[in-house]
Amino acid sequence: MTLPTDTETAETESRPRRQRSPKKTARNVLIGFAAVVLIAGLIGGAYLYNLAQTFNSGTTKIETAFPEESTRPQKTEPANGAPAPMNILVMGSDTRGSDELDVDTAAATDQRADTLMLVHIPADRKNVYAVSLMRDLWVTIPGKGESKINGALALGGVPLMVQTVESLFQQRIDHVAMVDFEGFKGLTDALGGVEVDVKIPFAPASGPMKGHYYPAGKQTLNGDEALAFVRERKSFSDGDYQRVRNQQAYLKSIISKTIARETLTNPVTVNSMVSAVSPFVSVDKSFDAAAIGSLAVELRDIRATDTVMFTLPTLGTGTSLDGQSIVVADTDAISEISSALSKDQLGAYVTAHSLEKGN
């Protein structure tokens, strides 16, 4: 199979596709699940069952999400009855009206992931860490040789993408979630808009929001504006790097507004959020409403300032031997993060590299 030869032609890449009840009726529950999304709440309360049904029936289940067990890192066992650390691979895609992603194939296709994020939840459940991986990161794809990391999805579907990330960090992926960018629009509107701090002003040169100006500074985006904000890359001198920063800024704002008391105590808003996002989310079959609800209980004390999002360090851009425009991997940084993950000490890595909480 022939892969795109530069970052620009990769634009046609992949396609797949929470809430607090009143304080006296149930403990506050947060769904820490990035993205794509990444956080929308499933709560205790009179309407929990209906919310769970909405989520389970609305989402697409990835029946074959993981590679052959013999190829995978060993599963971390919980210590002294405490929860085990958890790793969730979140993939964001952009259908732009095209055919849906076939999430149930391990065969070669033309599907790709625009956004990749490894979400790590430590055993103490005191923080949520999200590490963004540049989609053009040049890595070794098991059994396929060297390629851009998002090419794993094209070459072997979700299982090969999981295997590639597991091989990169030598860490087991516990759950998989794929989120279509279109879901951001409905989630944003369900929340009544989301405030984002725009660091670099721009105006998209194409797409539905062509010519719409995003001035520098804080502004409240509606669904269409938010969707264009997380998609744009051509307006920036460093392309995908700034797009990833914008996506992180948007997700942080979504998390902050989602777990705000006024959101989680409003049943109408909560129901609208789950209904808006579910059709655009695909998850491994074990990551259902019950599993997410259980995780949410464990994360009940998490606040927006307890989330850390950062991009996996790289050595900048370059060109592969076959002429592709790529992002060069920083093997030292990968090794350091892998070691931190294996010891469940990613927080120490964040502190050592001055990656402040909530930034």
Tab-separated table of C-alpha atoms in Angstrom:
chain	number	residue	atom	x	y	z
A	1	MET	CA	0.000	0.000	0.000
A	2	THR	CA	1.355	3.469	-0.846
A	3	LEU	CA	1.145	6.117	1.876
A	4	PRO	CA	0.897	9.890	1.256
A	5	THR	CA	4.259	11.450	0.553
A	6	ASP	CA	3.868	14.678	2.492
A	7	THR	CA	1.964	16.270	5.324
A	8	GLU	CA	-0.327	18.249	3.047
A	9	THR	CA	-1.691	15.222	1.234
A	10	ALA	CA	-2.372	13.605	4.597
A	11	GLU	CA	-5.307	16.032	5.033
A	12	THR	CA	-7.623	13.394	3.630
A	13	GLU	CA	-6.689	11.050	6.424
A	14	SER	CA	-8.844	9.054	8.726
A	15	ARG	CA	-12.469	8.910	9.393
A	16	PRO	CA	-14.370	7.288	12.286
A	17	ARG	CA	-16.384	8.422	13.657
A	18	ARG	CA	-20.435	14.342	31.719
A	19	GLN	CA	-22.689	15.475	34.907
A	20	ARG	CA	-23.020	15.604	38.289
A	21	SER	CA	-26.261	14.884	40.096
A	22	PRO	CA	-27.348	17.116	42.967
A	23	LYS	CA	-24.827	16.751	45.716
A	24	LYS	CA	-27.237	15.139	48.184
A	25	THR	CA	-28.468	12.435	45.842
A	26	ALA	CA	-25.102	11.117	44.665
A	27	ARG	CA	-21.388	11.774	44.745
A	28	ASN	CA	-20.050	14.007	41.994
A	29	VAL	CA	-18.789	11.923	39.113
A	30	LEU	CA	-16.378	12.891	36.365
A	31	ILE	CA	-15.752	11.023	33.218
A	32	GLY	CA	-12.129	11.580	32.420
A	33	PHE	CA	-11.914	10.484	28.845
A	34	ALA	CA	-10.467	12.995	26.658
A	35	ALA	CA	-11.280	14.146	23.197
A	36	VAL	CA	-11.794	13.637	21.546
A	37	VAL	CA	-14.605	14.722	24.273
A	38	LEU	CA	-13.018	13.511	26.362
A	39	ILE	CA	-14.995	14.350	29.123
A	40	ALA	CA	-18.692	14.388	29.335
A	41	GLY	CA	-20.397	13.111	32.499
A	42	LEU	CA	-22.402	10.093	33.363
A	43	ILE	CA	-23.875	10.520	36.812
A	44	GLY	CA	-25.837	9.009	39.613
A	45	GLY	CA	-29.403	10.145	40.001
A	46	ALA	CA	-32.904	9.433	38.786
A	47	TYR	CA	-31.971	9.551	35.108
A	48	LEU	CA	-28.734	7.521	35.241
A	49	TYR	CA	-30.270	4.498	33.561
A	50	ASN	CA	-31.550	6.523	30.595
A	51	LEU	CA	-28.193	8.260	30.222
A	52	ALA	CA	-26.381	4.938	30.242
A	53	GLN	CA	-28.761	3.592	27.623
A	54	THR	CA	-28.227	6.690	25.496
A	55	PHE	CA	-24.468	6.283	25.687
A	56	ASN	CA	-24.427	2.528	25.073
A	57	SER	CA	-26.872	2.646	22.187
A	58	GLY	CA	-25.416	5.777	20.621
A	59	THR	CA	-21.761	4.791	20.588
A	60	THR	CA	-20.200	2.343	18.154
A	61	LYS	CA	-18.466	-0.643	19.718
A	62	ILE	CA	-15.069	-1.684	18.357
A	63	GLU	CA	-15.284	-5.453	18.547
A	64	THR	CA	-11.626	-6.021	17.666
A	65	ALA	CA	-9.718	-3.143	19.266
A	66	PHE	CA	-6.598	-4.897	20.532
A	67	PRO	CA	-3.744	-6.882	18.963
A	68	GLU	CA	-2.880	-10.504	19.662
A	69	GLU	CA	-2.280	-10.901	23.413
A	70	SER	CA	1.149	-12.492	22.906
A	71	THR	CA	2.390	-9.247	21.312
A	72	ARG	CA	1.285	-6.965	24.144
A	73	PRO	CA	2.982	-5.564	27.277
A	74	GLN	CA	1.987	-7.303	30.492
A	75	LYS	CA	-1.085	-6.020	32.282
A	76	THR	CA	-0.400	-4.024	35.461
A	77	GLU	CA	-1.991	-5.668	38.481
A	78	PRO	CA	-3.532	-3.483	41.213
A	79	ALA	CA	-1.560	-3.168	44.455
A	80	ASN	CA	-3.195	-3.653	47.862
A	81	GLY	CA	-6.682	-3.445	46.416
A	82	ALA	CA	-6.053	-0.025	44.907
A	83	PRO	CA	-6.969	0.711	41.279
A	84	ALA	CA	-4.329	-0.033	38.681
A	85	PRO	CA	-2.940	2.776	36.514
A	86	MET	CA	-4.970	3.123	33.322
A	87	ASN	CA	-4.002	4.077	29.776
A	88	ILE	CA	-6.613	5.134	27.228
A	89	LEU	CA	-5.743	5.672	23.574
A	90	VAL	CA	-7.906	8.456	22.158
A	91	MET	CA	-8.026	8.950	18.410
A	92	GLY	CA	-9.670	11.955	16.811
A	93	SER	CA	-10.807	11.793	13.219
A	94	ASP	CA	-12.317	14.179	10.738
A	95	THR	CA	-14.947	12.737	8.408
A	96	ARG	CA	-15.840	16.102	6.816
A	97	GLY	CA	-18.916	14.455	5.365
A	98	SER	CA	-17.025	11.449	4.009
A	99	ASP	CA	-17.664	7.795	4.636
A	100	GLU	CA	-17.468	6.604	8.213
A	101	LEU	CA	-14.377	4.882	9.518
A	102	ASP	CA	-14.549	1.122	9.492
A	103	VAL	CA	-13.526	0.452	13.094
A	104	ASP	CA	-13.937	-3.304	12.900
A	105	THR	CA	-11.244	-4.260	10.461
A	106	ALA	CA	-7.642	-5.240	10.935
A	107	ALA	CA	-7.032	-5.120	7.203
A	108	ALA	CA	-5.274	-2.375	5.280
A	109	THR	CA	-7.582	0.542	4.444
A	110	ASP	CA	-7.168	4.240	3.661
A	111	GLN	CA	-8.242	5.305	7.155
A	112	ARG	CA	-6.060	7.566	9.315
A	113	ALA	CA	-6.239	9.451	12.621
A	114	ASP	CA	-5.874	13.235	12.640
A	115	THR	CA	-5.319	13.342	16.389
A	116	LEU	CA	-3.678	10.839	18.740
A	117	MET	CA	-3.639	11.175	22.508
A	118	LEU	CA	-2.448	8.802	25.220
A	119	VAL	CA	-4.496	9.504	28.348
A	120	HIS	CA	-2.815	8.207	31.514
A	121	ILE	CA	-4.700	7.951	34.802
A	122	PRO	CA	-2.390	7.099	37.722
A	123	ALA	CA	-3.291	4.580	40.408
A	124	ASP	CA	-4.012	7.301	42.981
A	125	ARG	CA	-6.592	8.864	40.604
A	126	LYS	CA	-5.463	12.358	41.617
A	127	ASN	CA	-4.629	13.575	38.107
A	128	VAL	CA	-5.334	12.931	34.447
A	129	TYR	CA	-2.463	13.242	31.982
A	130	ALA	CA	-2.941	13.497	28.230
A	131	VAL	CA	0.059	13.186	25.922
A	132	SER	CA	-0.580	14.302	22.333
A	133	LEU	CA	1.311	12.429	19.615
A	134	MET	CA	1.992	14.260	16.365
A	135	ARG	CA	0.217	12.408	13.566
A	136	ASP	CA	3.300	12.527	11.294
A	137	LEU	CA	5.644	11.171	13.986
A	138	TRP	CA	8.072	8.790	12.274
A	139	VAL	CA	8.017	5.471	14.139
A	140	THR	CA	8.358	1.751	13.594
A	141	ILE	CA	5.003	0.111	12.941
A	142	PRO	CA	5.158	-3.551	14.036
A	143	GLY	CA	5.436	-5.824	11.023
A	144	LYS	CA	5.295	-2.907	8.573
A	145	GLY	CA	8.542	-1.007	8.986
A	146	GLU	CA	8.984	2.731	9.445
A	147	SER	CA	6.098	5.082	8.728
A	148	LYS	CA	4.119	8.017	10.078
A	149	ILE	CA	2.368	6.865	13.236
A	150	ASN	CA	-1.115	7.539	11.889
A	151	GLY	CA	-0.316	5.183	9.016
A	152	ALA	CA	-0.777	2.290	11.475
A	153	LEU	CA	-4.531	2.777	11.245
A	154	ALA	CA	-4.346	2.582	7.481
A	155	LEU	CA	-2.139	-0.482	7.474
A	156	GLY	CA	-3.881	-2.611	10.087
A	157	GLY	CA	-6.852	-0.852	11.644
A	158	VAL	CA	-7.345	-0.135	15.343
A	159	PRO	CA	-5.423	-3.222	16.577
A	160	LEU	CA	-2.253	-2.173	14.752
A	161	MET	CA	-2.586	1.405	15.986
A	162	VAL	CA	-2.862	0.105	19.551
A	163	GLN	CA	0.110	-2.204	19.008
A	164	THR	CA	2.167	0.662	17.588
A	165	VAL	CA	1.549	2.936	20.592
A	166	GLU	CA	2.114	0.045	23.015
A	167	SER	CA	5.422	-0.698	21.275
A	168	LEU	CA	6.433	2.961	21.331
A	169	PHE	CA	6.031	3.339	25.107
A	170	GLN	CA	6.201	-0.316	26.164
A	171	GLN	CA	2.925	0.279	28.006
A	172	ARG	CA	-0.375	-1.566	27.743
A	173	ILE	CA	-3.429	0.265	26.430
A	174	ASP	CA	-6.491	-0.544	28.573
A	175	HIS	CA	-9.187	1.182	26.528
A	176	VAL	CA	-9.662	2.778	23.121
A	177	ALA	CA	-11.908	5.680	22.139
A	178	MET	CA	-12.293	7.176	18.680
A	179	VAL	CA	-13.992	10.554	18.376
A	180	ASP	CA	-15.204	12.248	15.230
A	181	PHE	CA	-14.500	15.993	15.219
A	182	GLU	CA	-18.151	16.551	14.278
A	183	GLY	CA	-19.028	15.545	17.838
A	184	PHE	CA	-17.260	18.655	19.111
A	185	LYS	CA	-19.866	20.847	17.463
A	186	GLY	CA	-22.837	19.259	19.237
A	187	LEU	CA	-21.036	19.092	22.581
A	188	THR	CA	-20.047	22.768	22.368
A	189	ASP	CA	-23.584	23.872	21.549
A	190	ALA	CA	-25.033	21.642	24.299
A	191	LEU	CA	-22.827	23.550	26.749
A	192	GLY	CA	-23.992	26.898	25.379
A	193	GLY	CA	-20.596	27.679	23.870
A	194	VAL	CA	-17.069	27.268	25.194
A	195	GLU	CA	-14.555	29.987	26.046
A	196	VAL	CA	-11.150	29.474	24.440
A	197	ASP	CA	-8.021	31.591	24.736
A	198	VAL	CA	-6.812	32.040	21.138
A	199	LYS	CA	-3.045	32.429	21.202
A	200	ILE	CA	-2.469	33.041	17.485
A	201	PRO	CA	-5.152	34.929	15.506
A	202	PHE	CA	-6.197	33.437	12.171
A	203	ALA	CA	-8.926	33.203	9.560
A	204	PRO	CA	-9.503	29.827	7.831
A	205	ALA	CA	-8.815	29.991	4.091
A	206	SER	CA	-11.285	27.207	3.335
A	207	GLY	CA	-14.154	25.227	4.815
A	208	PRO	CA	-17.539	26.317	6.220
A	209	MET	CA	-15.932	29.022	8.387
A	210	LYS	CA	-13.795	30.436	5.571
A	211	GLY	CA	-12.841	34.029	6.327
A	212	HIS	CA	-14.168	33.962	9.906
A	213	TYR	CA	-11.623	35.818	12.045
A	214	TYR	CA	-10.407	34.394	15.342
A	215	PRO	CA	-8.777	37.334	17.169
A	216	ALA	CA	-6.177	36.765	19.859
A	217	GLY	CA	-7.527	36.493	23.395
A	218	LYS	CA	-10.435	34.833	25.146
A	219	GLN	CA	-13.633	34.369	23.180
A	220	THR	CA	-16.676	32.127	23.376
A	221	LEU	CA	-17.011	29.756	20.431
A	222	ASN	CA	-20.188	28.108	19.219
A	223	GLY	CA	-20.186	24.627	17.722
A	224	ASP	CA	-19.274	25.597	14.160
A	225	GLU	CA	-16.564	27.976	15.335
A	226	ALA	CA	-15.106	25.359	17.686
A	227	LEU	CA	-15.060	22.717	14.961
A	228	ALA	CA	-13.130	24.996	12.605
A	229	PHE	CA	-10.819	25.985	15.473
A	230	VAL	CA	-9.711	22.404	16.165
A	231	ARG	CA	-9.386	21.586	12.462
A	232	GLU	CA	-7.251	24.498	11.260
A	233	ARG	CA	-3.551	24.013	10.567
A	234	LYS	CA	-2.704	25.747	7.289
A	235	SER	CA	-2.918	29.216	8.862
A	236	PHE	CA	0.035	28.521	11.143
A	237	SER	CA	3.728	28.560	10.365
A	238	ASP	CA	4.262	25.340	12.306
A	239	GLY	CA	1.090	23.690	11.017
A	240	ASP	CA	0.120	20.637	13.031
A	241	TYR	CA	2.063	21.746	16.105
A	242	GLN	CA	-0.224	24.773	16.586
A	243	ARG	CA	-3.289	22.752	15.656
A	244	VAL	CA	-2.465	20.310	18.470
A	245	ARG	CA	-2.037	23.252	20.879
A	246	ASN	CA	-5.427	24.616	19.822
A	247	GLN	CA	-7.036	21.217	20.284
A	248	GLN	CA	-5.542	20.978	23.774
A	249	ALA	CA	-6.803	24.486	24.629
A	250	TYR	CA	-10.292	23.557	23.461
A	251	LEU	CA	-10.316	20.278	25.400
A	252	LYS	CA	-9.180	22.026	28.589
A	253	SER	CA	-12.050	24.490	28.210
A	254	ILE	CA	-14.515	21.661	27.584
A	255	ILE	CA	-13.325	19.857	30.711
A	256	SER	CA	-13.573	23.003	32.830
A	257	LYS	CA	-17.103	23.813	31.697
A	258	THR	CA	-18.298	20.198	31.783
A	259	ILE	CA	-17.379	19.696	35.439
A	260	ALA	CA	-18.673	23.097	36.520
A	261	ARG	CA	-21.459	22.790	39.116
A	262	GLU	CA	-23.954	24.688	36.958
A	263	THR	CA	-23.441	22.119	34.207
A	264	LEU	CA	-23.499	18.940	36.264
A	265	THR	CA	-26.596	19.917	38.241
A	266	ASN	CA	-28.616	20.653	35.104
A	267	PRO	CA	-30.280	17.415	33.854
A	268	VAL	CA	-31.255	18.986	30.535
A	269	THR	CA	-27.686	20.049	29.758
A	270	VAL	CA	-26.302	16.702	30.851
A	271	ASN	CA	-28.714	14.761	28.681
A	272	SER	CA	-27.998	17.035	25.725
A	273	MET	CA	-24.262	16.500	26.129
A	274	VAL	CA	-24.467	12.716	26.160
A	275	SER	CA	-26.940	12.660	23.277
A	276	ALA	CA	-24.825	15.040	21.202
A	277	VAL	CA	-21.514	13.217	21.658
A	278	SER	CA	-22.480	9.519	21.686
A	279	PRO	CA	-23.151	9.106	17.937
A	280	PHE	CA	-19.653	10.395	17.186
A	281	VAL	CA	-17.791	8.087	19.574
A	282	SER	CA	-16.491	4.549	19.034
A	283	VAL	CA	-15.116	2.608	22.008
A	284	ASP	CA	-13.748	-0.843	22.697
A	285	LYS	CA	-16.563	-3.145	23.751
A	286	SER	CA	-15.515	-3.209	27.424
A	287	PHE	CA	-15.565	0.598	27.702
A	288	ASP	CA	-19.327	0.919	28.171
A	289	ALA	CA	-21.360	3.213	30.437
A	290	ALA	CA	-20.825	0.937	33.454
A	291	ALA	CA	-17.035	0.945	33.033
A	292	ILE	CA	-16.956	4.709	32.485
A	293	GLY	CA	-19.257	5.258	35.463
A	294	SER	CA	-16.951	3.174	37.672
A	295	LEU	CA	-13.949	5.194	36.498
A	296	ALA	CA	-15.913	8.384	37.090
A	297	VAL	CA	-16.509	7.449	40.714
A	298	GLU	CA	-12.764	6.931	41.152
A	299	LEU	CA	-12.161	10.362	39.602
A	300	ARG	CA	-14.860	12.174	41.581
A	301	ASP	CA	-12.398	14.598	43.210
A	302	ILE	CA	-10.670	15.622	39.971
A	303	ARG	CA	-10.852	19.296	39.017
A	304	ALA	CA	-9.843	21.058	35.801
A	305	THR	CA	-6.546	22.111	37.426
A	306	ASP	CA	-5.729	18.430	38.000
A	307	THR	CA	-5.501	17.745	34.252
A	308	VAL	CA	-2.242	18.069	32.357
A	309	MET	CA	-2.026	18.087	28.566
A	310	PHE	CA	1.261	18.227	26.709
A	311	THR	CA	2.697	17.190	23.367
A	312	LEU	CA	5.233	14.389	23.142
A	313	PRO	CA	8.575	16.176	22.574
A	314	THR	CA	10.049	15.767	19.094
A	315	LEU	CA	13.171	16.824	17.214
A	316	GLY	CA	11.180	18.913	14.756
A	317	THR	CA	10.359	18.135	11.161
A	318	GLY	CA	12.415	16.367	8.526
A	319	THR	CA	12.272	14.193	5.452
A	320	SER	CA	12.239	10.407	5.349
A	321	LEU	CA	14.513	8.422	3.038
A	322	ASP	CA	11.596	7.995	0.631
A	323	GLY	CA	10.874	11.737	0.537
A	324	GLN	CA	7.996	12.078	2.999
A	325	SER	CA	7.662	15.144	5.213
A	326	ILE	CA	7.771	13.790	8.761
A	327	VAL	CA	8.056	14.679	12.435
A	328	VAL	CA	11.311	13.305	13.876
A	329	ALA	CA	10.965	11.288	17.076
A	330	ASP	CA	12.895	12.329	20.191
A	331	THR	CA	13.932	8.887	21.394
A	332	ASP	CA	15.370	10.231	24.655
A	333	ALA	CA	12.059	11.898	25.550
A	334	ILE	CA	10.119	8.771	24.605
A	335	SER	CA	12.401	6.653	26.773
A	336	GLU	CA	12.009	9.047	29.703
A	337	ILE	CA	8.227	9.097	29.437
A	338	SER	CA	8.108	5.318	29.028
A	339	SER	CA	10.119	4.917	32.232
A	340	ALA	CA	7.845	7.352	34.087
A	341	LEU	CA	4.764	5.475	32.906
A	342	SER	CA	6.191	2.117	33.940
A	343	LYS	CA	6.773	3.456	37.465
A	344	ASP	CA	3.414	5.305	37.502
A	345	GLN	CA	5.351	8.536	38.030
A	346	LEU	CA	4.340	10.642	35.046
A	347	GLY	CA	3.645	13.460	37.501
A	348	ALA	CA	7.354	13.549	38.347
A	349	TYR	CA	8.175	13.904	34.638
A	350	VAL	CA	5.659	16.754	34.346
A	351	THR	CA	7.219	18.542	37.346
A	352	ALA	CA	10.763	18.020	36.108
A	353	HIS	CA	9.865	19.559	32.755
A	354	SER	CA	7.790	22.417	34.222
A	355	LEU	CA	4.511	21.237	32.694
A	356	GLU	CA	2.120	22.921	35.088
A	357	LYS	CA	-1.286	21.516	35.947
A	358	GLY	CA	-4.056	22.825	33.752
A	359	ASN	CA	-1.581	24.243	31.221
